[in-house]
Short mmCIF file of C-alpha atoms in Angstrom, two decimals:
data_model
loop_
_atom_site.label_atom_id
_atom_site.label_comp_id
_atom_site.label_asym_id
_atom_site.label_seq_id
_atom_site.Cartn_x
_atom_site.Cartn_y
_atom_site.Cartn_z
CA UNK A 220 200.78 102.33 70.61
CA UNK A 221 200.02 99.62 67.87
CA UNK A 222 201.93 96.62 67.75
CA UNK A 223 201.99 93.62 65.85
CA UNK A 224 204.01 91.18 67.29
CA UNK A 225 204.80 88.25 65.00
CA UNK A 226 205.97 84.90 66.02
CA UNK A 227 209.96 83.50 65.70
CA UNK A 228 211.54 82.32 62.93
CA UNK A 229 210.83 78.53 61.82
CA UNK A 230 212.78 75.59 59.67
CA UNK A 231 210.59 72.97 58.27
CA UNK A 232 211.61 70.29 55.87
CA UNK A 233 209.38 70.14 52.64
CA UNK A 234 205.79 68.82 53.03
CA UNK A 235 205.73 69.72 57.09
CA UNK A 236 202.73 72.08 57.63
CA UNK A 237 203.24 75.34 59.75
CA UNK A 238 200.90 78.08 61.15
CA UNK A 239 202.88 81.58 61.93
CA UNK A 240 201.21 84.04 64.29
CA UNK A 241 200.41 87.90 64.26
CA UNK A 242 199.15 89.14 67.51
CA UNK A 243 197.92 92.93 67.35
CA UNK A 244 197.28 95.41 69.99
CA UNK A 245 196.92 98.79 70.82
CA UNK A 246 193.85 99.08 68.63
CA UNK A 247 190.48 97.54 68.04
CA UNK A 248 191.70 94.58 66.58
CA UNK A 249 188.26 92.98 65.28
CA UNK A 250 187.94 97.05 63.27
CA UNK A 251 190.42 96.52 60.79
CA UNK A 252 191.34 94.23 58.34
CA UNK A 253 194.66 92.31 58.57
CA UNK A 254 196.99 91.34 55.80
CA UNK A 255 199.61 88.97 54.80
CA UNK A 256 202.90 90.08 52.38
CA UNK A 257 205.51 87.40 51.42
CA UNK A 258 208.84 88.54 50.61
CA UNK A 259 211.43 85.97 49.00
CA UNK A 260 214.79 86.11 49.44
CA UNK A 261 216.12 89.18 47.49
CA UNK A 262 212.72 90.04 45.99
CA UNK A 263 209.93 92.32 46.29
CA UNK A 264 206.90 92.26 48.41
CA UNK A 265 204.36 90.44 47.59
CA UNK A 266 200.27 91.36 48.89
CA UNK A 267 199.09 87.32 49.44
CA UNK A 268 195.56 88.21 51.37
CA UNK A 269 193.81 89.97 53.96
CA UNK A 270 190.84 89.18 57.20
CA UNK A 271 188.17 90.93 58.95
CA UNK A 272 188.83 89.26 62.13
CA UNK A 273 185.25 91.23 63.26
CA UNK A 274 183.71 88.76 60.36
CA UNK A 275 186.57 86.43 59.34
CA UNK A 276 185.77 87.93 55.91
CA UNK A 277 188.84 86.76 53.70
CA UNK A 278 190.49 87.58 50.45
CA UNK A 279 193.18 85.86 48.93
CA UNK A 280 195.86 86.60 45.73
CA UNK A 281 195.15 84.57 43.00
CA UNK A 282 198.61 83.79 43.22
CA UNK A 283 198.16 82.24 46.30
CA UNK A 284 194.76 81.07 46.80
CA UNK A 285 194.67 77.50 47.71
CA UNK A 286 198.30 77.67 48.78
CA UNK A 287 197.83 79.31 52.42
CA UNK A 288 195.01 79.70 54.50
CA UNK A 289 194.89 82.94 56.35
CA UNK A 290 192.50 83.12 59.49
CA UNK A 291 192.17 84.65 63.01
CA UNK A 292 190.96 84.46 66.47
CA UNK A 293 189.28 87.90 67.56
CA UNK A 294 189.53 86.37 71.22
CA UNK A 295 192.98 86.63 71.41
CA UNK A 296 193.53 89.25 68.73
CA UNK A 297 195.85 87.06 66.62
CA UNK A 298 195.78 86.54 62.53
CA UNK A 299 197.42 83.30 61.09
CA UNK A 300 198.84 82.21 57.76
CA UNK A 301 199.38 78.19 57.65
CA UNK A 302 200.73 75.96 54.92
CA UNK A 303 199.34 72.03 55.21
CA UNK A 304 202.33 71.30 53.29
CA UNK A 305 205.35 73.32 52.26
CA UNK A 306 207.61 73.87 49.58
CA UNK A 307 211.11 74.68 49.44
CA UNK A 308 209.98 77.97 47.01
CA UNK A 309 207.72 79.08 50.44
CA UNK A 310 211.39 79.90 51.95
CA UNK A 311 211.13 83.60 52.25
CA UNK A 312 210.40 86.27 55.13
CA UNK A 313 206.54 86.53 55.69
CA UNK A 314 205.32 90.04 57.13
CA UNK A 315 201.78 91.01 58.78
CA UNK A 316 200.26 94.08 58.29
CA UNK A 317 197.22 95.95 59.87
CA UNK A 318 194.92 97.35 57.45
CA UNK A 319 193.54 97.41 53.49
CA UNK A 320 196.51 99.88 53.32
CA UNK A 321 198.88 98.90 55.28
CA UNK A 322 200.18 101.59 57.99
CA UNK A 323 201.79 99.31 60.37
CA UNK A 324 203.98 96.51 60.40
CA UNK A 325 204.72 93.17 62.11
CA UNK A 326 208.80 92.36 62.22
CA UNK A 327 207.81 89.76 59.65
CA UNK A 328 208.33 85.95 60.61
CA UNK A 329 211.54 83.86 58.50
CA UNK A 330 210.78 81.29 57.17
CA UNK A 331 213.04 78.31 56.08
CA UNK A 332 211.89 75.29 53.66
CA UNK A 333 214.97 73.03 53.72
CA UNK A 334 215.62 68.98 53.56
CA UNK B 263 195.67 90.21 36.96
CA UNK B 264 196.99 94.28 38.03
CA UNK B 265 200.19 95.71 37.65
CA UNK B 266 201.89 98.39 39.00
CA UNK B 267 204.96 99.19 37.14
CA UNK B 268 208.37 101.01 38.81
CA UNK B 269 211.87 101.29 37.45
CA UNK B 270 214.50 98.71 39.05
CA UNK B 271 216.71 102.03 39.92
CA UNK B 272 217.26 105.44 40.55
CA UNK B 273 220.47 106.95 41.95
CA UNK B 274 220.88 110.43 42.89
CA UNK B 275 223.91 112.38 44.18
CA UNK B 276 223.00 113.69 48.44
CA UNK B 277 221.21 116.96 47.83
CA UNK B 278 219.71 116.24 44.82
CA UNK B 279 215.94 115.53 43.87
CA UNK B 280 215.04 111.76 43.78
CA UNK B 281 211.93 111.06 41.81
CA UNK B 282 210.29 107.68 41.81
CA UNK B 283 207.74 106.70 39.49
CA UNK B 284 204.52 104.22 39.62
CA UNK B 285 202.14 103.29 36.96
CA UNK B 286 199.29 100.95 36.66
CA UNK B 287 195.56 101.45 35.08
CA UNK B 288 193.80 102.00 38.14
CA UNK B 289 195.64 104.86 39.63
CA UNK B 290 193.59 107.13 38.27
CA UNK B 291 190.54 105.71 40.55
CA UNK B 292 192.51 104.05 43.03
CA UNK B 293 195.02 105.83 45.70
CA UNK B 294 198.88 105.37 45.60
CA UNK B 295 200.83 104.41 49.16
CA UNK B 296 204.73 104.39 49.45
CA UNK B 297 206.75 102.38 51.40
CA UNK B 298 210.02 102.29 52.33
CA UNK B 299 212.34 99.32 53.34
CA UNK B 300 215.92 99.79 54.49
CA UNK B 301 217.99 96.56 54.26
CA UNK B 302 217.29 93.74 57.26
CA UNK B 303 213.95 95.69 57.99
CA UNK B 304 210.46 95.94 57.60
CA UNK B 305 208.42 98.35 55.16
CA UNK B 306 207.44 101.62 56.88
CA UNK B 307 204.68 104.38 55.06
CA UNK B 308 206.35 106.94 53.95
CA UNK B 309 203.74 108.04 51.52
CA UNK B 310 199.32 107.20 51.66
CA UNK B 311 196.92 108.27 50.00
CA UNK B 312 199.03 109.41 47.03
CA UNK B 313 200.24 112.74 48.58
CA UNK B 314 199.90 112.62 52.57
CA UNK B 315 202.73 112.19 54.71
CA UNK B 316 202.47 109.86 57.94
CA UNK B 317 203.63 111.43 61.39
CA UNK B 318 207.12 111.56 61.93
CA UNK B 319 208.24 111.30 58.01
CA UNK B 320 210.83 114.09 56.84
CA UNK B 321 208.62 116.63 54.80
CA UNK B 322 211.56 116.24 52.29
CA UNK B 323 209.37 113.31 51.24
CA UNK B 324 206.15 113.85 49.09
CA UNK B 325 203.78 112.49 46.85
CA UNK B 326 202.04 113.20 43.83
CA UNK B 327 199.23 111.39 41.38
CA UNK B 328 198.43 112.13 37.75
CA UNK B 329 196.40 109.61 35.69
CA UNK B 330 197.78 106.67 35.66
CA UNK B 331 200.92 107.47 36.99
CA UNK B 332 202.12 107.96 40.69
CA UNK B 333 205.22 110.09 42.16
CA UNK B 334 207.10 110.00 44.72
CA UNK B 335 209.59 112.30 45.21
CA UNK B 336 212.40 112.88 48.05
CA UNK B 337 213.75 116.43 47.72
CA UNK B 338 217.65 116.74 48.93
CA UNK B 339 218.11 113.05 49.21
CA UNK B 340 220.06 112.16 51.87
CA UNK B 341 222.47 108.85 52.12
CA UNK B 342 219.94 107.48 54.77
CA UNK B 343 217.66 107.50 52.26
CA UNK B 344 218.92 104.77 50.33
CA UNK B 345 216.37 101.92 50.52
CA UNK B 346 214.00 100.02 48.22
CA UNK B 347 210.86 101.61 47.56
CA UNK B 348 207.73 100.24 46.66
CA UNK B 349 204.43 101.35 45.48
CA UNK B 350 201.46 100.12 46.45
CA UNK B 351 197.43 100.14 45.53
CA UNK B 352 194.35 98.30 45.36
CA UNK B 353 192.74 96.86 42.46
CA UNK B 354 189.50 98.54 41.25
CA UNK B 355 187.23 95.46 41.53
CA UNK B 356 186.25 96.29 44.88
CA UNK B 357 187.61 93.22 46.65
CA UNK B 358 190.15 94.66 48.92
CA UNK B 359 192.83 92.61 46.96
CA UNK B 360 196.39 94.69 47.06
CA UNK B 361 199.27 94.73 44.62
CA UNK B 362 202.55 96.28 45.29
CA UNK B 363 204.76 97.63 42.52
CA UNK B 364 208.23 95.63 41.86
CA UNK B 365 210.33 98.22 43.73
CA UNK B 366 213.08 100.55 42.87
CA UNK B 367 216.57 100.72 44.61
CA UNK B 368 217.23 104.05 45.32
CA UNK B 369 221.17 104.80 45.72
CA UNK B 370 222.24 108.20 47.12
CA UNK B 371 226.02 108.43 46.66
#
């Protein structure tokens, strides 16, 4: 069965940095590209960028390129998405997702950017 | 940068035929996906590859692709049905980058 299990929810105050987790398995993990969708609160999703973790081959949004830094580690089949220093407008609910085209889901990661 | 384009809403009464549009310049090269999210919980495919339906989706869900607009339409909504929906695709540049429509609240009351 795939899985991608995402780390726990997280409060930071503004200009903390932070580095959420997406750990896949039930599947080759280093065959498929992995992707990264912010959702605010009460918005849409948003697609923010994707990694080969077989390559480490990334793409980013424009909207978000130079904001986050996605990466992974093939040896422990895990993709990240870090912020060196947050905003309060990077409160939302962050999801994972296996794939170009997404067909599976992490439980998505919360969150918080509060003083 | 790409668009894709949905209404805000659609509401249907239960039984009735819920249609859900998607536009945006590259459909016509590029395949349509549908997702689904229910309040409190993460997007599930409902739709890929414009007109396929996943394993375990209700075959009252379908899809369809014409130019530059995408369909999807639930026939004999049903109240669980209510959700946001959201179109998705891939620009045609080659790059892998995604783009998700700005989703449509579908009410079935």
């Amino acid at each position: 069965e795939v899985q991608l299990v995402q780390s726990g929810a997280e409060v930071k105050k503004p200009g903390e940095s932070l580095k959420i987790s997406c750990k896949g398995s039930g599947y080759s993990f280093t065959s498929y590209w992995i992707g990264w969708v912010r959702q605010m609160p009460g918005k849409g999703l948003e697609w923010m960028g994707i990694i080969y973790p077989g390559d480490s081959d990334t793409r980013y949004s424009p909207s978000f390129q130079g904001q986050v830094t996605i990466s992974a580690d093939k040896s422990i089949s895990t993709a990240y998405l870090q912020w060196s220093s947050l905003k309060a407008s990077d409160t939302a609910m962050y999801y994972c997702a296996r794939d170009t085209t997404p067909d599976y889901w992490g439980q998505g990661t919360l969150v918080t950017v509060s003083s | 940068s790409y668009e894709l384009t949905q209404p805000p809403s659609v509401s249907v009464s239960p039984g009735q035929t819920a249609r859900i549009t998607c536009s945006g310049d590259a459909l016509p090269k590029k395949y349509a996906y549908w997702y689904q999210q229910k309040s409190g919980q993460a997007p599930v495919l409902v739709i890929y590859e414009d007109s396929k339906r996943p394993s375990g989706i209700p075959e009252r869900f379908s899809g369809s692709s014409s130019g530059t607009m995408a369909t999807l339409t639930i026939s004999g909504a049903q109240v669980e049905d209510e959700a946001d929906y959201y179109c998705y695709s891939t620009d045609s540049s080659g790059n892998h980058r995604g783009v998700f429509g700005g989703g449509t609240k579908l009410t079935v009351l």
